[in-house]
Amino acid sequence: MVRDTPDRLSLRSLTNRIFLSAGLILGGIGIAVAAGAASVSLLPGAVVGAGIACGNFFLIRKILEKAFTGGGTVTKGFVVRYALKFLGLIGVVYLVVRYGGFDLLGFLLGLSSLFLGVLLEALARSFEPNT
């Protein structure tokens, strides 16, 4: 398997783990709904939450890639873009919770796919041999 060089920022594996965790969460909810252990109203909220989590990470990745291709220095533009992304995330989550009409538990489960993906990536990297 070809690995990226250490000086290149690569988040492809982390992106894949986030998508995997979103699929696992949605699949788990789907199985629970099919088994009658959960309400079908969890699913739309989980889909929206997972979509927001994946979109949030996409924006984080783009901001970080742009920052690191510029020599690795933190500029005012980086700070402004990151702060605007964070404020936008807060706004979107507020609007979805307040006016979306989705099941809150399903939404939070979907939103947690970002955290679970980062956790899976950290676990996977912890088992790699040091070179």
Coordinates of C-alpha atoms in Angstrom, one line a residue:
M1 CA 0.0 0.0 0.0
V2 CA 1.4 3.4 -1.0
R3 CA 1.4 5.9 1.8
D4 CA 1.5 9.7 1.4
T5 CA 4.7 11.3 2.2
P6 CA 4.9 12.8 5.8
D7 CA 5.2 16.4 4.5
R8 CA 1.9 16.1 2.6
L9 CA -1.4 16.6 4.4
S10 CA -3.6 13.6 3.7
L11 CA -7.0 13.3 5.1
R12 CA -8.4 10.7 2.6
S13 CA -8.3 7.9 5.1
L14 CA -10.0 10.1 7.8
T15 CA -12.7 11.1 5.2
N16 CA -13.3 7.4 4.4
R17 CA -13.7 6.6 8.1
I18 CA -16.2 9.4 8.6
F19 CA -18.3 8.1 5.7
L20 CA -17.9 4.6 7.1
S21 CA -19.1 5.7 10.6
A22 CA -22.0 7.6 9.0
G23 CA -23.0 4.4 7.2
L24 CA -22.7 2.3 10.3
I25 CA -24.9 4.7 12.3
L26 CA -27.5 4.9 9.6
G27 CA -27.4 1.1 9.1
G28 CA -27.7 0.5 12.8
I29 CA -30.7 2.7 13.0
G30 CA -32.2 1.0 10.0
I31 CA -31.7 -2.4 11.6
A32 CA -33.2 -1.2 14.8
V33 CA -36.2 0.2 13.0
A34 CA -36.7 -3.0 11.0
A35 CA -36.5 -5.0 14.3
G36 CA -39.1 -2.8 15.9
A37 CA -36.6 -1.5 18.5
A38 CA -36.7 2.1 17.3
S39 CA -39.1 4.5 15.7
V40 CA -38.8 5.2 12.0
S41 CA -38.7 8.9 12.9
L42 CA -35.1 8.5 13.9
L43 CA -33.9 7.9 10.4
P44 CA -34.5 11.3 8.7
G45 CA -32.8 13.1 11.6
A46 CA -29.8 10.8 11.5
V47 CA -29.5 11.3 7.7
V48 CA -29.5 15.1 8.2
G49 CA -27.1 14.9 11.1
A50 CA -24.7 12.7 9.2
G51 CA -24.9 15.0 6.2
I52 CA -24.1 18.0 8.3
A53 CA -21.2 16.2 9.9
C54 CA -19.7 15.1 6.5
G55 CA -20.2 18.6 5.1
N56 CA -18.5 20.1 8.1
F57 CA -15.5 17.9 7.7
F58 CA -15.4 18.6 4.0
L59 CA -15.1 22.3 4.8
I60 CA -12.5 21.7 7.6
R61 CA -10.4 19.7 5.1
K62 CA -10.6 22.4 2.4
I63 CA -9.6 25.1 4.9
L64 CA -6.7 23.0 6.3
E65 CA -5.4 22.0 2.8
K66 CA -5.4 25.6 1.8
A67 CA -3.6 26.6 5.0
F68 CA -0.9 23.9 4.7
T69 CA -0.2 24.5 1.0
G70 CA 0.7 28.1 1.8
G71 CA 3.8 27.1 3.7
G72 CA 2.2 26.0 6.9
T73 CA 1.9 29.5 8.4
V74 CA -1.4 30.5 10.0
T75 CA -2.7 33.6 8.3
K76 CA -5.6 35.9 9.2
G77 CA -7.5 34.4 6.3
F78 CA -7.3 30.9 7.8
V79 CA -8.6 32.1 11.2
V80 CA -11.4 34.1 9.5
R81 CA -12.4 31.1 7.3
Y82 CA -12.3 28.7 10.2
A83 CA -14.3 31.0 12.5
L84 CA -16.9 31.6 9.8
K85 CA -17.2 27.9 9.2
F86 CA -17.7 27.3 12.9
L87 CA -20.3 30.0 13.2
G88 CA -22.1 28.6 10.1
L89 CA -22.1 25.1 11.7
I90 CA -23.7 26.5 14.9
G91 CA -26.3 28.4 12.8
V92 CA -27.2 25.3 10.8
V93 CA -27.4 23.1 13.8
Y94 CA -29.6 25.7 15.6
L95 CA -31.9 26.0 12.6
V96 CA -32.3 22.2 12.2
V97 CA -32.9 21.6 15.9
R98 CA -35.3 24.6 16.3
Y99 CA -37.3 24.4 13.0
G100 CA -36.3 21.1 11.3
G101 CA -38.9 18.9 13.0
F102 CA -36.5 16.0 13.1
D103 CA -36.1 13.5 16.0
L104 CA -33.4 15.0 18.2
L105 CA -31.8 11.7 19.1
G106 CA -31.6 10.6 15.5
F107 CA -30.1 14.0 14.6
L108 CA -27.4 13.8 17.4
L109 CA -26.6 10.2 16.4
G110 CA -26.0 11.3 12.8
L111 CA -24.0 14.3 13.9
S112 CA -21.8 12.1 16.0
S113 CA -20.5 10.3 12.9
L114 CA -17.7 12.9 12.6
F115 CA -16.5 12.1 16.2
L116 CA -16.8 8.3 15.6
G117 CA -14.9 8.6 12.3
V118 CA -12.0 10.5 14.0
L119 CA -12.0 7.9 16.8
L120 CA -11.9 5.0 14.3
E121 CA -9.0 6.7 12.4
A122 CA -7.1 7.3 15.6
L123 CA -7.6 3.6 16.6
A124 CA -6.5 2.4 13.2
R125 CA -3.3 4.5 13.3
S126 CA -2.5 3.4 16.8
F127 CA -2.0 -0.1 15.5
E128 CA 0.3 0.9 12.6
P129 CA 4.0 0.1 13.2
N130 CA 6.3 3.0 13.8
T131 CA 8.8 3.5 11.0

